Coordinates of C-alpha atoms and ligand atoms in Angstrom, one line a residue:
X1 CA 140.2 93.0 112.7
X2 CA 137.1 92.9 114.9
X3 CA 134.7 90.2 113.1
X4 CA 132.5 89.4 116.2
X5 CA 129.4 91.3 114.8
X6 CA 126.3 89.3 115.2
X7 CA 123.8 90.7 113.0
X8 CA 121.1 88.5 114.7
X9 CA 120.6 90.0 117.4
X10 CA 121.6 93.3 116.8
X11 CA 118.2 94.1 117.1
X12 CA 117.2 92.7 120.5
X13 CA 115.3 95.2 122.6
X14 CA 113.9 96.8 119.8
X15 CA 110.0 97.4 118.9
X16 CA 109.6 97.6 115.6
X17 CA 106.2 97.8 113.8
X18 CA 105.4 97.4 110.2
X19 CA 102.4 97.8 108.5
X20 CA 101.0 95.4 105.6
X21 CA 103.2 92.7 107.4
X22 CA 101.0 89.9 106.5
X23 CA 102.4 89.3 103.0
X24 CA 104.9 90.4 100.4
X25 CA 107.6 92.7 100.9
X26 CA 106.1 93.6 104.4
X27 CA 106.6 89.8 105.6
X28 CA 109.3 89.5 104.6
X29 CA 111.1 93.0 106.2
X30 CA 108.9 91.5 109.5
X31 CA 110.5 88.2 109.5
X32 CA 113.9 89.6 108.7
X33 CA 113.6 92.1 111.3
X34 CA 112.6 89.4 114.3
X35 CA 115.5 87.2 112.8
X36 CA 117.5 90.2 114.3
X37 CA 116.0 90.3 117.6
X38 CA 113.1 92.7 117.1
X39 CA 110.1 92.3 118.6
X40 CA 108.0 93.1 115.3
X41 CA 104.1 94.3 115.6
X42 CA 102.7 94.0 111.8
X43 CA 99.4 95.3 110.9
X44 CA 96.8 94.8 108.0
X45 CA 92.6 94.6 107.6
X46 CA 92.7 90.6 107.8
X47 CA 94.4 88.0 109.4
X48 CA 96.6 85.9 107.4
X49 CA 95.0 83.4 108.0
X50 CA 96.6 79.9 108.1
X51 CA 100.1 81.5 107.4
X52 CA 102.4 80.9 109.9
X53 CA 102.4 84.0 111.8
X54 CA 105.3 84.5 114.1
X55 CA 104.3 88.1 114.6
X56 CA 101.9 90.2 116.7
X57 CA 99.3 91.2 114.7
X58 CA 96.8 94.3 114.9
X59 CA 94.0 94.4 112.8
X60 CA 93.3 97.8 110.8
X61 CA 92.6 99.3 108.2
X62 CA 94.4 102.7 108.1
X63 CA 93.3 104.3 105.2
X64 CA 90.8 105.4 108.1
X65 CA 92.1 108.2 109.8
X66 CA 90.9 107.0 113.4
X67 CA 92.6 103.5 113.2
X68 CA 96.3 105.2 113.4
X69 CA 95.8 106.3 117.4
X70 CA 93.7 102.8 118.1
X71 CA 96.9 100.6 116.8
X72 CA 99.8 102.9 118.4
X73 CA 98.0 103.4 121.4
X74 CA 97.5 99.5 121.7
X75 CA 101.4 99.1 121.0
X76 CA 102.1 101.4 123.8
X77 CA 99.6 99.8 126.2
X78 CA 101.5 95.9 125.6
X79 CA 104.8 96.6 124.1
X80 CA 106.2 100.2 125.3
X81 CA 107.8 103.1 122.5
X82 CA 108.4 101.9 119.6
X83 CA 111.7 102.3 118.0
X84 CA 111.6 100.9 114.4
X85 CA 108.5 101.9 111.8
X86 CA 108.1 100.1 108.7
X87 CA 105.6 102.1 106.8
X88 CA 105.0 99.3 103.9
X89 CA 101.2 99.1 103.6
X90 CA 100.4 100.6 99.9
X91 CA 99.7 99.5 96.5
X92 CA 97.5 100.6 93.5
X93 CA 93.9 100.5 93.3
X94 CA 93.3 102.3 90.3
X95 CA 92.5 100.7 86.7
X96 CA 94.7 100.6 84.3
X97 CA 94.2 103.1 80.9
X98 CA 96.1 105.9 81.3
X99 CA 94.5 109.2 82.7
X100 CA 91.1 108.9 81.2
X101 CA 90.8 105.8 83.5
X102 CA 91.2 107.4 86.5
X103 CA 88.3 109.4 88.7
X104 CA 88.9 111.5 91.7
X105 CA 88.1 108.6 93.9
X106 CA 90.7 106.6 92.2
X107 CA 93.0 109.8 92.8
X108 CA 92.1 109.9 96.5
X109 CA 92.1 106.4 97.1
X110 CA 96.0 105.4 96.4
X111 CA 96.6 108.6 97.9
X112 CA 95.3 108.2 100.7
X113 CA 96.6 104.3 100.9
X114 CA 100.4 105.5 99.9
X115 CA 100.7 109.0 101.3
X116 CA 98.4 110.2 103.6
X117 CA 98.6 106.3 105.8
X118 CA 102.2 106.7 106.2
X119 CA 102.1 110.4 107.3
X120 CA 99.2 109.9 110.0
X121 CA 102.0 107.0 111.1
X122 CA 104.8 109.5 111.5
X123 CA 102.6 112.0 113.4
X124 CA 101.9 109.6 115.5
X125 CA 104.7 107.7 116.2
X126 CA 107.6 110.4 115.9
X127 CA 106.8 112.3 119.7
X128 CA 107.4 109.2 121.5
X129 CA 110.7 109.0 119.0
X130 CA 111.9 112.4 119.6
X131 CA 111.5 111.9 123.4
X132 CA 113.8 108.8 123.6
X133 CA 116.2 110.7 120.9
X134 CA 116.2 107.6 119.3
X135 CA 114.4 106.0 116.3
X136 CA 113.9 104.6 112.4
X137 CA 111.7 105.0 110.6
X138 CA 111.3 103.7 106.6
X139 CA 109.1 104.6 104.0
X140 CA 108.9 101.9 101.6
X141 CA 108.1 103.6 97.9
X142 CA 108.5 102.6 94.2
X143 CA 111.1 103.5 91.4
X144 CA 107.4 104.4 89.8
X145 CA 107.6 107.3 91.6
X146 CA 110.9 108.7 89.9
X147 CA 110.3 106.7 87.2
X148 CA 106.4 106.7 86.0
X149 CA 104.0 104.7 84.7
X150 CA 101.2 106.1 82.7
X151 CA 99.2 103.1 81.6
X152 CA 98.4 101.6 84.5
X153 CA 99.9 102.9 87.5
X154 CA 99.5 107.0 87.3
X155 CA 97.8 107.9 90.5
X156 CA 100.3 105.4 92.6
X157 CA 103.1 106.8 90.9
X158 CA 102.0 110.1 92.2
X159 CA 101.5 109.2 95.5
X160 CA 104.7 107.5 96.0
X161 CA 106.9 110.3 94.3
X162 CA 104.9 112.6 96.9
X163 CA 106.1 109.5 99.5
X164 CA 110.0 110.5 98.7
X165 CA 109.7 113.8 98.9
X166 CA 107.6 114.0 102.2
X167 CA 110.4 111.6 103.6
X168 CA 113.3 113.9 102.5
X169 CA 111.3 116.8 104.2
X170 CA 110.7 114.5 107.4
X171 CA 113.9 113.6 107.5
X172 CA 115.5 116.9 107.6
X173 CA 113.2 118.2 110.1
X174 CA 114.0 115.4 112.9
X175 CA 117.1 113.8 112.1
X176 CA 118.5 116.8 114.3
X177 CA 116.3 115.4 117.3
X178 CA 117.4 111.8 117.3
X179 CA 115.0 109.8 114.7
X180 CA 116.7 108.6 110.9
X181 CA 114.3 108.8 108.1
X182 CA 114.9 107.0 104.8
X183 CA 113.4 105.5 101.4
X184 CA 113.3 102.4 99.9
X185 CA 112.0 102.4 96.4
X186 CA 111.5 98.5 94.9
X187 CA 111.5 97.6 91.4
X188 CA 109.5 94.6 90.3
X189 CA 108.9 92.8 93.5
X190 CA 107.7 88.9 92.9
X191 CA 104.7 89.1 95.8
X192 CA 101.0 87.3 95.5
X193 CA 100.3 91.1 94.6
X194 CA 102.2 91.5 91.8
X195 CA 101.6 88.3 90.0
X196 CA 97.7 89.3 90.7
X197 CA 98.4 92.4 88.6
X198 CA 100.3 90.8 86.3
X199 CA 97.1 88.2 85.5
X200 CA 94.5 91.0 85.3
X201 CA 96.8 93.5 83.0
X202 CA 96.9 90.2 81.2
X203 CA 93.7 89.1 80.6
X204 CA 92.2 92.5 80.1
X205 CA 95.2 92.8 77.3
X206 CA 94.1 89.2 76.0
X207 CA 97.8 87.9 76.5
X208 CA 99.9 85.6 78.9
X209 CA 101.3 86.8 81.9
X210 CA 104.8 85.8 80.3
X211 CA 104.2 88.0 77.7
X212 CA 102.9 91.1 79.7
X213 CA 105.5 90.1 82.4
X214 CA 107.9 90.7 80.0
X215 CA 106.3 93.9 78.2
X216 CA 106.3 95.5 82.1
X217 CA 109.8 94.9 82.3
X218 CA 110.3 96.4 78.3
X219 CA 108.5 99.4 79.4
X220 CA 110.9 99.8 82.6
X221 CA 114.0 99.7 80.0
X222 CA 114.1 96.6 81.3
X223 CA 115.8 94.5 83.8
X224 CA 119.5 94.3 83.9
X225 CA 119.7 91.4 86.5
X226 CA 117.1 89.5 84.8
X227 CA 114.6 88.7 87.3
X228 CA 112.2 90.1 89.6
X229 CA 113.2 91.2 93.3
X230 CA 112.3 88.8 95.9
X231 CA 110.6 90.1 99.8
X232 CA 113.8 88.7 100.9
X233 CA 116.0 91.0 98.6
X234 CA 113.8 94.2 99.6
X235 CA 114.2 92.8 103.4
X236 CA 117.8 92.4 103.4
X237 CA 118.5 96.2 103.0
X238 CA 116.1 97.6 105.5
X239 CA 117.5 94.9 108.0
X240 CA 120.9 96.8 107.3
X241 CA 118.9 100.5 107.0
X242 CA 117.4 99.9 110.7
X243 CA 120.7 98.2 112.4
X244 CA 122.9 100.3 114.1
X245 CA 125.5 99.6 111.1
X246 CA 123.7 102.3 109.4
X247 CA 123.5 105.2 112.1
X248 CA 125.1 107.6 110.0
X249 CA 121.9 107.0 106.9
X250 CA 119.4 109.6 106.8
X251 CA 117.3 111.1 104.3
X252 CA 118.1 109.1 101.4
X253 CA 115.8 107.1 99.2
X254 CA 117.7 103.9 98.0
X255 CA 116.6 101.9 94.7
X256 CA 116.7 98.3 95.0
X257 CA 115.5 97.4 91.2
X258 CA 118.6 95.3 89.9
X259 CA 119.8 97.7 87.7
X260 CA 116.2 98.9 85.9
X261 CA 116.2 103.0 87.1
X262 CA 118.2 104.1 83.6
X263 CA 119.5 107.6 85.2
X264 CA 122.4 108.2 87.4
Ligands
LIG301 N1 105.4 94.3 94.7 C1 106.1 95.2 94.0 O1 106.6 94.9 92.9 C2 106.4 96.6 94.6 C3 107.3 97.4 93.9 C4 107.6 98.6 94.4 C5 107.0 99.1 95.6 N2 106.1 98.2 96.2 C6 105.6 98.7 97.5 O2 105.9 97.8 98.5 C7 104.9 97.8 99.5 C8 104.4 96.4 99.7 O3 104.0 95.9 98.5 P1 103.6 94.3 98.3 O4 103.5 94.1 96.9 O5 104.4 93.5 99.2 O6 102.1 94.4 98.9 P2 101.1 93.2 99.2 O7 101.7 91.9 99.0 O8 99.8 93.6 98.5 O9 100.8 93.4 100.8 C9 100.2 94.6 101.2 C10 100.0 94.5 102.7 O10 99.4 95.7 103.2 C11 98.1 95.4 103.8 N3 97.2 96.4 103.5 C12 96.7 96.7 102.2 N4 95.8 97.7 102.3 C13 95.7 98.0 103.7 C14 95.0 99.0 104.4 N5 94.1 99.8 103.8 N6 95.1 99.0 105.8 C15 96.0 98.2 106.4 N7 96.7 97.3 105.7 C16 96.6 97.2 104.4 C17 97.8 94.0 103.2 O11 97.0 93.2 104.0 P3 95.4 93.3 103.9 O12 95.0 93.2 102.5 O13 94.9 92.1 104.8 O14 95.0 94.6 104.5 C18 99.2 93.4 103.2 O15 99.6 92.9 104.4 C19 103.8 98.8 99.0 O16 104.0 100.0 99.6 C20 104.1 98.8 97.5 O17 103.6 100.0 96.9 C21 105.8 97.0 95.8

C-alpha cells in the first residue's frame, strides 16, 4: 500500500490568497495552507498588528469595488497566477432585532461584504485560472445560510445563502475549463469575532455570555459535539478541499458544524 503521501508539501509551488487572513477562520486556513507549502497572500483593512504574521499581507478594504484589481494586480506583479482563492473575508454588520432592525444600508452593507466581495474576487481572478486550466477556489459561507437566523443575523443569512448558490452556479460554469469551485459553510466558529458578538447580544440582552452562548446554540437545535468549531477545525478541511487529494470535488458546499444542521 503506497503510504508515502506528504501532505506538507503537497502544496509547494502554489499561490494561494485568502482574504480576511489576519484573524479567525481566515488565519487559520492561511497558516494551514503555508504549513502545506503554499505561498499564502492574506488580505484585510489593518495590519495585525503585533501578531506574528508569517504571511504576505495586502492591505484593502474590498467592499470597495476598486480595491479588487489594485490587490490582484499587485499579486501578479510579485508572486505570478494565483492558483488557490480563499474568499473568507465576511461577517455581519447589522443589529440584531429581527427585520424591523434592519435598514437598506444594513441590507447593502453585509451584502456587499458577503456576496458582492467574493464575486468581484472570482471575476477577477478566474481568467488567469481558466488560462492555466488549473485552479481552486473556496467560498467560505455559514449553515445560517441554509439554516436562518431571524433575530440577529437576517441580512447575513441572506447574503451567504446567495454565497452558495452563486458558487454552485460558478462552479458549473468553469469546472469544465479547469478551475474547482466549492463551499464551506461553518457552524459556531470560536474566533475574537464571535465571542465579540456573543458579549454585545449579551449585554444588550442583560445576560452572561454563558447564558446567551448557550441560548445561540438552543436556537441552532443545538450542538451535538458539544463545543464550538475551532479556525483549525474549519482549516483542516479546506487544506484537504484545495490538495490535489480532492481533484475530483466540485460544486459542493460542505457543513462543518459538529452535527448542528438538523436536515439530511
Ligand atoms: N466565526 C463563526 O462562527 C463563523 C461561522 C460561520 C461562517 N463564518 C464565516 O467565516 C468567515 C470568517 O469569519 P471569522 O469569524 O473568522 O471573521 P473575523 O475573525 O472577523 O475575521 C474577518 C477577517 O476579514 C477581514 N475583513 C473584514 N472586513 C473586511 C473588508 N471590508 N475588507 C477586507 N477585509 C475585511 C478582517 O480584517 P480587518 O477587520 O482588519 O479588515 C479579518 O481579517 C466569514 O465569511 C464568516 O461569515 C464564521
Amino acid at each position: 500500500m503506497e503510504s508515502s503521501q506528504n501532505y506538507n508539501s503537497e502544496l509547494k509551488g502554489k499561490i494561494a490568497l485568502v482574504t480576511g487572513g489576519t484573524k479567525g477562520i481566515g488565519k487559520g486556513i492561511a497558516d494551514r495552507l503555508a504549513q502545506a507549502g503554499a505561498k499564502v497572500i492574506v488580505t484585510a483593512r489593518n495590519h495585525p498588528g503585533d501578531v506574528d504574521l508569517q504571511h504576505h499581507f495586502i492591505a484593502a478594504d474590498l467592499t470597495v469595488a476598486s480595491e479588487t484589481a489594485r490587490v490582484i494586480g499587485k499579486i501578479n506583479e510579485k508572486f505570478g497566477t494565483i492558483d488557490i482563492l480563499i474568499n473568507n473575508m465576511g461577517g455581519s454588520t447589522s443589529p440584531s432585532g429581527g427585520f424591523g432592525a434592519l435598514t437598506d444600508l444594513h441590507w447593502e452593507n453585509d451584502i456587499q461584504l458577503n456576496l458582492l466581495a467574493p464575486v468581484r474576487m472570482d471575476r477577477a481572478v478566474l481568467p488567469q485560472m481558466i488560462k492555466a486550466q488549473n485552479g481552486v477556489i473556496i467560498h467560505i459561507s455559514s449553515i445560517s445560510g441554509i439554516s436562518p437566523l431571524y433575530e440577529s443575523l437576517g441580512a447575513y443569512a441572506v447574503a451567504k445563502a446567495a454565497l452558495i448558490n452563486y458558487s454552485k452556479s460558478l462552479s458549473k460554469e468553469v469546472t469544465p475549463k479547469g478551475v474547482r469551485v466549492l463551499t464551506v459553510s461553518p457552524g459556531m466558529v470560536k474566533t475574537d469575532t464571535m465571542e465579540a458578538f456573543l458579549g454585545s447580544l449579551a449585554e444588550s440582552a442583560n445576560t452572561s455570555v454563558e447564558a446567551i452562548t448557550q441560548n445561540l446554540m438552543n436556537s441552532l437545535g443545538g450542538i451535538p459535539m458539544g463545543r464550538m468549531a475551532t479556525p483549525e477545525d474549519v482549516a483542516e478541511l479546506v487544506g484537504y478541499l484545495v490538495s490535489p487529494r480532492a481533484s475530483y470535488l466540485s460544486g459542493a458546499n460542505y457543513v462543518i458544524d459538529g452535527g448542528t444542521i438538523p436536515t439530511i
